[in-house]
Each structure stands twice: as structure tokens, then as C-alpha cells.
Amino acid sequence: MGSARLMRRIQDYLSQQGIRDEPAKVTQIVDFVRLTLRALRLVEPSEREVRALVGAITARTGYRDEQALTILRMAISPEFGGAVSDFELRVFGSRFGPAAAAALRNETADELDLAGFSRAHGGDAAILLLDTLFSVAAADGQIEDKEVERLRLAAAELGVDGVLVSALIHKHDPHNVTHGTDQQERRVTLQGEVFVIGRSPRPACDIVLPDPQVAPRHARLTRMPGGDGWQIEDLGSGRPVVVDSRPVRQAVLTDGSQIRIGPYRLRLTETELIILARPSFSALTVRNLKRKIGGTTLLDDVSFTLFSGEVVALVGPSGAGKTTLLTAISGVAPADSGEVLLDQRSFHSMLEADRSLVGSVPQDDLVSPELTVEESLRYSGQLRLPGKVSGAALDERVTEVLTDLGIHNVRGNRIGDALRRGVSGGQRKRVNLGQELMSRSTKVLFLDEPTSGLDPQASQDIIRLVRLLADEGRMVFLVTHDLTPEILTQVDHLMVLARGGRVAFFGPTSEATRYFSVSTPDAIFRRLSDHSETEWAQKYRKSDAYRKYVTTRERLFTVQQATAPSPKDTGRSQQPGALRQFLTLSRRYLKTKLRDRTGLLVMGFQPPFLAAVMAILFPSPTVEMLFMLSLSALWFGLSAAVRELIADRVIWRRERRVGIGVIPYVASKVVVLAGFTGLQALVLTVVNYLFLGMGGEYAFSFPLLLLTSVLTAWVGMAVGLLVSASWTSSEAAVGTLPLLLIPQIAFSSILLPLKDMGVAAKVCTWITFQRYTFDAALKCGEQVARRNRSGDYEAQPVNGALFDLGLKFSPRADDIGFELNQLLFILGATTITLIAVTTMRVWLRDR
């Protein structure tokens, strides 16, 4: 038999060359060469094809070129003819008779076919064989459409995922791809009336786009009556057709129209269709992820590979580990063991350099309701794009995203929320998604229930939009419970997780129903109860689907440079600097505060109202009035800040994942709140100073009194921010206010002089802010109004009041306790210290 004789001849030849290889290796070489020749129907290979075959043999075996060439010539020799196809057997039988055909079949029965080769030699060998088939097919510079279909059939027989065919086309055929700035365009002359566009070979399609993201028959291009222009029509593939950035069912094209189908961009001219493909091919490999908390397994040996342009729907019952898996991939909560690789590089290390590689869209709409749609995207762009991006470029990117999302018509509308009227729920979802799209460097996108709470039409619109985003080259993880056909037609793979983070299935949605023996995908959930989680995981690992969609997809990277990213994909993206982050966050926060009319009204009403109360109650600047002044200023800061780090914490966490620093974030809160509370303290001080005549005989210094009030407000603000950073709910933070204010009053000396307090109380006064603010307010003047024996108010030196309150320790005039500048320093230092502690608290919470 030909194969056995050829193997013996090759072994003899290798022995003569001093090579003592194991029989298994020689067998694999024989199978490798013969199947390559058979799959490509090469009887007399061209010189280029021979060079490609020799290169594959040397790469696989390490033999010299002359040795590989000798082996190849033996395999081509008619003396060692191998297996024949059924068609060839029929032709042979028609000429020489059935008996001769049966004899020939028996003689070649031991010859491996492609499926047998994959089973016998494993996924690595199957991928290498497929890579060799492509390199030989492209030896003459281009892979013809009929050869592409032949290669697809070979991949299917080898048990290799079809998407790897696209990867190898991208690698070997420059005719089908644009590499970086080296513009190599494919041009199709439009000589005819109708052109069908799709991935199926001729004659099914006239223009073949060989990529799994393209439907078998995707669209039809038809010349308009009279020959004036063209019209494109979606053939109901379920995948989008985009014309000039708009998804269409049918559209009239003009000269220069831009069409997007899957990863391909097509530009129409009067006589040609110019085709450009996606410039790079990336893969995210998740390998053996495991995670436990205590004795509970959250992820159990999860492995899969996802390629650019693919959408995977992540489904499973509650507690299956869907969120745990996504946080492990994104590095938010890494797994205990295993690895995540992007193009064979550590994904988590890449994220440390550039967080914009990941986009995360949570189930809740994390957008500021006070901003307009356009403002929300612009601020997101300023926080994600490099600092060198100009304002014009940013505006252009905002317009692009608005157009891609289909919300250009509401760009100036307020976003709103459940309480404040704004854009619709579906439009708000799109804005939420658009924030992640402002950065072009986003490669992996996580979507958590993006259709939750939407009507069916809005849900389908969102999923079609997700499909468009994937077609631009992103990898999309879609957590969903919606398994309707309208949703699943936009999805490439379905990952079913059983409880405990065990993979029960990963593969195309069409194969999932067959694997689980159900008629519709939503019935998969009911089947999960038929076996234990461990049994489902073991069953999948033994299945052909696992070998095809997990093992062989990962083995693609054993082929040298099969998916080498272009230079622009491997560079580090510049994040905006800390100063730009701070300025952007400050502007956005200020705008949201100014547009919160109710909150702004309450904040603006507080100073004149409290000043009016004090003017009515106190006819002159008494000790009690100064206490109320300092306490009111402390309240301004506390009430303004106590919820601010809680209100937008979910937004902050999202932005933190794209690289926003803790210091710029906290600093933006401090600066804006300092402005508002400082303004409140200013109004309160001015009104009291004027209406109570504090500058006359009482000789209060307005600048010092204002400085004391502002510093007091800022101390309150710093305390409020620390409280806000420490609690998880606004109710808890607000409930803390009495616990803070009552001790401030009790230990300030206004109720009981410090000199009359016990030891424990005196210790507490040293950490009571109100003691220092009250003391400083008194020392801003020379006299205060105090009641005399007849009950009338008269101006008396401040020293007496200070002694009575215990703020100085003797009645001597030269004993004033803390000097005013010391008190102001204490207030300033306290503010800075509390802000520093708040920053550390935010950082620790983020960790």
C-alpha cells in the first residue's frame, strides 16, 4: 500500500542522512504531506507551491531544505499514490469496472482522511496542516474564491472552527486585507446589473467576503433603472448592513457611499467597488481560570478563546459565576489561578498600561442625568482620549459616536432619570454604551444585561448596535437572559455556565440546541437540572465541540505569526494626564451641580436664612451669635459634602477602570465644593457683619472673620467627604450628621466652660473642631456684646469671654490661649489632613 511503502522509503532515506526519528514522527510527516497534496489536488505543484511545501516541512520537522524537498518528491511520485476521493473512484470504476474500483478502495483503505489526521495527531498538527494548506494555496499571490471554499471544507473536516479560516486568510492573502498604512485594496469592477455579496463562494455570491461575520448571502447590490446609481438591500441575514454610518434595510447609493458589512468596508465609485478589510486580527485567550472563596467554588477551570469581531452571549442561572468571570477577565477581581492573554500577552499587564483596552457597560445607566447627551460623551472622551487630542478631533469623535449610536437627533437633550424627564430609556442605554466607545483603543467590551427594562424593539436595536460594534473589531461579552431568535442572530457564540462557574457549553448558538437536545435556546436552562454541574463540565470537555471551539481555537497561536497584530495595535495608548483629568472632572462636576436647580436653591437659601435668624435673635455680636456663625459655617460644609462620594460612586468605579486617578477625582470634588461652601460662608459673614454692626465699636476684622468662616466651612466639607467615603448609602451618611454635630456643640465650651469640664470631656475638646472655630471667631474682634447686671447688652473685651468659656486659662490680659494665627493653621491643617485621609479611604475602597 502506498502510504506504508512511502513511510518505509522515507525512513530509509532519513537513516542514510543520519536521522533516527521515531516511527510516529515519520508517520505524521507522511500523513501531513499526502493530505496537503490531496486536499489541494496537487498533482504537479508549481515552483512556488513546492517552496511553500518545503518551508512547511522544514518548519514542522527541523530538516534541511534539501531533505524536505526529497521527501516531498517521494510523496508526489506516482509510485506512492495515496487515497482517492469518491469521485475519483467513480471515474475509475466507470472505466475499469466495479471490481477494479473495489480493489483500489481496499488498497487505500488505510489512508487517513483529514478528520482522521486531526484525531490521530491532535489539534496542533491540525492547525499546522491547515496553515500549510493556506500558504500553498496563496503561493501564487492570491487565494481564489473556489480555493477558499475548498479550504473551508478542509477546516471543517479537520474539526477546526471556521473563524480560523478567516484568520489564516488574513495571514496569507494580502488581496483580502489591508495591513496598517500599506493600502492594498481589492477592487471589483461592476459590470452587470445585480451583485450578491456574502461569504458563500460563487455562484451563490458574486462578491465573496470570506469572514464568519458576513452572512452566506448578506446583501444585494442592484443597478438602478436607467443605469443611474445603485441600490443595496439587506437579504434578511440578521447581520447589519451599514451605509454611511447608518444601519439600513434598503438604501440608494451615490458615488462615494461607504458600506460596512461585517469587518469589511466597501466604497462605491461609478465603475468599481473598493473593498478594505479589518487591518488586524486579535484573540483573547482565557486559560484554566479558577477561583474560590472559602469552600465555595466560583470559577472551575474556565477556558476559551474569543476573536476580534465576535460576540459571546454569557448565560446561566443565578450564581453560575457570570459576573465573577467578567471581573476575573477584566482584572477587577483576578482569579486565584489561570491566565488571561490578549494576542499571547498578559492582558492584565496590558491593562495596567492602558485601561482603555476594556470597556464595561453595567446594567444600570451610569450617566449624569443633569448633562446633555453630547456633554456626557464629550466629558467621557476627555477622560479617555490622550491629552494631545485636539478639541476639533474630540468634537469629530463625539459626532461619530452619536451617529453610530443613532442618537444624533437628541445630542442637545438632557439625559434625565426616573425622576427628571429626559431622553428615552433606550437612548439612555445608548449613551451609557457610547461613553465606552469614545476610545478607539477599546478591544474588549463587557455588557451586563443591556436590554434590561427595554421593550422588544428597543432591545433589538441595542443588540444590533452591539453587533455593529463587534464588526469594527471588538470582542464583546454579553450577559443576558434574553435568548429570543432576534437576539441570538446577532451573537456568534453561546457560553452556558452551570453553577460553580463550570462551562457546560461554548460554541455557536446553532450547535448549542443540538448539543443540549432542545428545540429552542431558552429550553437550555431546563436541561441544566438533568445533570450535576460537574457532570455537565466533564461532558463538554469530552465533546467534539470542546475540541473544535476551545482546543483548536487556542492552538491557532502555535502557528508562527498567524495573528501577529499590526504595530499600531501593540503600542501603548497615552492616558490623559492627572491635570487634564482633574480639570475635566471639575468642569463636569461643576456643571452637574449648577444644573441641579433644587439642590442649588437650597444651598443658596441657607446663608441668608440663617443670617436672618441670627439678626432677629441677636441685636449685637454676642458670644452666642459667634458660636452660631461658626456652627452654621461648619454645617454648610458637612451638608454639602456628606453624600457626594456616594452619589456617583458607581460612575467613579466605572471611570476608575479606564485609568482615572484617585487624586484627580477627590481633588475635583474638593475644589468645586470648596467654592460653593466658601461662597455660602461669604454670604453669611457679610450679612451678619453688616446687620449686626460688627465693624464698629466691636472692631471685628472682616477679612479675618471671613477667613475663619471659610476655613470652618472647609473643615466641615472635609469631614463630610470622609463620611461619604466611609459609608455605602446616603441614608447612613446623612444619619451620621447628628452624631457629628451634637458632640461639636457639647464640647465646644458654649454649654459648659472648658475649665469646668472633667478630664474625659477636656480630652474630647482637643479633637472637637467647633472648639477651634468658635475660639477663632471670637479672636477676630476686640469686644463682644455681653449682658450687664441690668440685663442690657454692652461691649466688653473679648478676653473676659475667653476666660469664662475656658478658652484661656487665667484672667491675665496677656493670656489669650491659642493665638488666632495658630487657630487658623489648625483649621487649615485639619482640612488638609482629612482630605488626605479621604483620598486614602477612596483608594482603599477601590482596591
mmCIF file of C-alpha atoms in Angstrom, residues 467-605:
data_model
loop_
_atom_site.group_PDB
_atom_site.id
_atom_site.type_symbol
_atom_site.label_atom_id
_atom_site.label_comp_id
_atom_site.label_asym_id
_atom_site.label_seq_id
_atom_site.Cartn_x
_atom_site.Cartn_y
_atom_site.Cartn_z
ATOM 1 C CA ARG A 467 -23.271 43.668 16.557
ATOM 2 C CA LEU A 468 -22.007 46.763 14.724
ATOM 3 C CA LEU A 469 -19.513 47.463 17.490
ATOM 4 C CA ALA A 470 -18.173 43.914 17.239
ATOM 5 C CA ASP A 471 -17.897 44.155 13.468
ATOM 6 C CA GLU A 472 -15.481 47.035 13.987
ATOM 7 C CA GLY A 473 -13.064 44.570 15.592
ATOM 8 C CA ARG A 474 -14.082 44.477 19.258
ATOM 9 C CA MET A 475 -14.634 41.365 21.337
ATOM 10 C CA VAL A 476 -17.974 41.619 23.145
ATOM 11 C CA PHE A 477 -19.170 39.724 26.220
ATOM 12 C CA LEU A 478 -22.928 39.981 26.542
ATOM 13 C CA VAL A 479 -24.538 38.853 29.797
ATOM 14 C CA THR A 480 -28.176 38.217 29.009
ATOM 15 C CA HIS A 481 -31.215 36.131 29.831
ATOM 16 C CA ASP A 482 -32.910 37.009 26.538
ATOM 17 C CA LEU A 483 -32.471 34.033 24.212
ATOM 18 C CA THR A 484 -35.010 35.043 21.585
ATOM 19 C CA PRO A 485 -34.057 34.449 17.932
ATOM 20 C CA GLU A 486 -33.876 38.194 17.268
ATOM 21 C CA ILE A 487 -31.135 38.482 19.873
ATOM 22 C CA LEU A 488 -29.235 35.298 19.095
ATOM 23 C CA THR A 489 -28.930 36.046 15.373
ATOM 24 C CA GLN A 490 -26.533 38.839 16.355
ATOM 25 C CA VAL A 491 -24.444 36.525 18.571
ATOM 26 C CA ASP A 492 -21.536 34.362 17.406
ATOM 27 C CA HIS A 493 -21.158 32.085 20.422
ATOM 28 C CA LEU A 494 -23.147 30.987 23.417
ATOM 29 C CA MET A 495 -21.375 30.251 26.688
ATOM 30 C CA VAL A 496 -23.535 28.332 29.145
ATOM 31 C CA LEU A 497 -22.285 28.381 32.720
ATOM 32 C CA ALA A 498 -23.573 25.919 35.266
ATOM 33 C CA ARG A 499 -23.446 26.732 38.965
ATOM 34 C CA GLY A 500 -19.986 26.983 40.418
ATOM 35 C CA GLY A 501 -18.557 28.634 37.318
ATOM 36 C CA ARG A 502 -18.405 25.409 35.281
ATOM 37 C CA VAL A 503 -18.606 25.643 31.497
ATOM 38 C CA ALA A 504 -21.431 23.450 30.225
ATOM 39 C CA PHE A 505 -21.042 24.638 26.614
ATOM 40 C CA PHE A 506 -19.153 27.122 24.465
ATOM 41 C CA GLY A 507 -19.780 27.363 20.738
ATOM 42 C CA PRO A 508 -22.131 28.697 18.067
ATOM 43 C CA THR A 509 -25.748 29.178 19.082
ATOM 44 C CA SER A 510 -26.886 26.881 16.265
ATOM 45 C CA GLU A 511 -24.887 23.996 17.762
ATOM 46 C CA ALA A 512 -25.991 24.707 21.332
ATOM 47 C CA THR A 513 -29.518 23.494 20.704
ATOM 48 C CA ARG A 514 -28.232 20.251 19.169
ATOM 49 C CA TYR A 515 -25.760 19.755 21.990
ATOM 50 C CA PHE A 516 -28.473 20.097 24.658
ATOM 51 C CA SER A 517 -31.081 18.263 22.517
ATOM 52 C CA VAL A 518 -33.585 21.103 22.712
ATOM 53 C CA SER A 519 -35.623 22.829 20.035
ATOM 54 C CA THR A 520 -35.107 26.409 21.247
ATOM 55 C CA PRO A 521 -32.224 28.032 23.135
ATOM 56 C CA ASP A 522 -34.391 29.125 26.062
ATOM 57 C CA ALA A 523 -35.012 25.439 26.862
ATOM 58 C CA ILE A 524 -31.320 25.027 27.699
ATOM 59 C CA PHE A 525 -31.935 26.312 31.225
ATOM 60 C CA ARG A 526 -34.345 23.447 31.912
ATOM 61 C CA ARG A 527 -31.807 20.891 30.722
ATOM 62 C CA LEU A 528 -29.181 22.042 33.200
ATOM 63 C CA SER A 529 -31.053 20.305 36.013
ATOM 64 C CA ASP A 530 -30.721 16.931 34.252
ATOM 65 C CA HIS A 531 -27.124 16.506 35.451
ATOM 66 C CA SER A 532 -24.902 17.937 38.136
ATOM 67 C CA GLU A 533 -22.657 20.888 37.382
ATOM 68 C CA THR A 534 -19.584 18.666 37.435
ATOM 69 C CA GLU A 535 -21.170 16.183 35.024
ATOM 70 C CA TRP A 536 -22.018 18.942 32.542
ATOM 71 C CA ALA A 537 -18.446 20.249 32.675
ATOM 72 C CA GLN A 538 -16.970 16.761 32.168
ATOM 73 C CA LYS A 539 -19.356 16.025 29.319
ATOM 74 C CA TYR A 540 -18.381 19.196 27.489
ATOM 75 C CA ARG A 541 -14.654 18.585 27.898
ATOM 76 C CA LYS A 542 -15.049 15.193 26.217
ATOM 77 C CA SER A 543 -17.127 16.541 23.345
ATOM 78 C CA ASP A 544 -16.154 17.391 19.773
ATOM 79 C CA ALA A 545 -17.427 20.909 20.442
ATOM 80 C CA TYR A 546 -14.742 21.405 23.088
ATOM 81 C CA ARG A 547 -12.012 20.209 20.751
ATOM 82 C CA LYS A 548 -13.298 22.395 17.930
ATOM 83 C CA TYR A 549 -14.208 25.593 19.755
ATOM 84 C CA VAL A 550 -11.768 25.582 22.665
ATOM 85 C CA THR A 551 -8.708 23.466 21.895
ATOM 86 C CA THR A 552 -8.194 24.245 18.213
ATOM 87 C CA ARG A 553 -9.009 27.946 18.604
ATOM 88 C CA GLU A 554 -6.305 28.219 21.240
ATOM 89 C CA ARG A 555 -3.893 26.183 19.099
ATOM 90 C CA LEU A 556 -4.022 28.830 16.389
ATOM 91 C CA PHE A 557 -1.208 30.593 18.211
ATOM 92 C CA THR A 558 1.110 27.670 17.778
ATOM 93 C CA VAL A 559 1.307 28.739 14.129
ATOM 94 C CA GLN A 560 4.032 31.344 13.951
ATOM 95 C CA GLN A 561 2.710 34.870 13.312
ATOM 96 C CA ALA A 562 -0.743 33.592 12.482
ATOM 97 C CA THR A 563 -2.317 36.522 14.206
ATOM 98 C CA ALA A 564 0.536 38.961 14.618
ATOM 99 C CA PRO A 565 -1.006 42.342 15.486
ATOM 100 C CA SER A 566 -0.060 45.353 13.474
ATOM 101 C CA PRO A 567 2.329 47.852 15.079
ATOM 102 C CA LYS A 568 -0.394 50.297 15.881
ATOM 103 C CA ASP A 569 -2.209 47.642 17.905
ATOM 104 C CA THR A 570 0.720 46.888 20.179
ATOM 105 C CA GLY A 571 1.612 50.412 21.196
ATOM 106 C CA ARG A 572 0.662 51.873 24.497
ATOM 107 C CA SER A 573 -2.159 54.378 24.396
ATOM 108 C CA GLN A 574 -1.472 57.610 26.217
ATOM 109 C CA GLN A 575 -3.935 58.250 29.008
ATOM 110 C CA PRO A 576 -4.841 61.854 29.750
ATOM 111 C CA GLY A 577 -2.583 63.278 32.445
ATOM 112 C CA ALA A 578 -3.637 63.918 36.031
ATOM 113 C CA LEU A 579 -4.081 67.643 35.407
ATOM 114 C CA ARG A 580 -6.379 67.073 32.443
ATOM 115 C CA GLN A 581 -8.363 64.507 34.414
ATOM 116 C CA PHE A 582 -8.730 66.964 37.288
ATOM 117 C CA LEU A 583 -9.849 69.827 35.029
ATOM 118 C CA THR A 584 -12.319 67.640 33.146
ATOM 119 C CA LEU A 585 -13.802 66.121 36.299
ATOM 120 C CA SER A 586 -14.046 69.568 37.897
ATOM 121 C CA ARG A 587 -15.841 71.086 34.900
ATOM 122 C CA ARG A 588 -18.269 68.191 34.704
ATOM 123 C CA TYR A 589 -18.966 68.213 38.430
ATOM 124 C CA LEU A 590 -19.484 71.970 38.456
ATOM 125 C CA LYS A 591 -21.916 71.726 35.565
ATOM 126 C CA THR A 592 -23.942 68.980 37.234
ATOM 127 C CA LYS A 593 -24.111 70.980 40.476
ATOM 128 C CA LEU A 594 -25.232 74.137 38.683
ATOM 129 C CA ARG A 595 -27.953 72.234 36.811
ATOM 130 C CA ASP A 596 -29.328 70.662 39.968
ATOM 131 C CA ARG A 597 -31.693 73.560 40.485
ATOM 132 C CA THR A 598 -33.366 72.189 43.599
ATOM 133 C CA GLY A 599 -30.094 71.478 45.332
ATOM 134 C CA LEU A 600 -28.695 74.822 44.209
ATOM 135 C CA LEU A 601 -31.770 76.636 45.520
ATOM 136 C CA VAL A 602 -31.491 75.002 48.953
ATOM 137 C CA MET A 603 -27.770 75.693 49.100
ATOM 138 C CA GLY A 604 -28.287 79.318 48.127
ATOM 139 C CA PHE A 605 -31.179 79.803 50.567
#
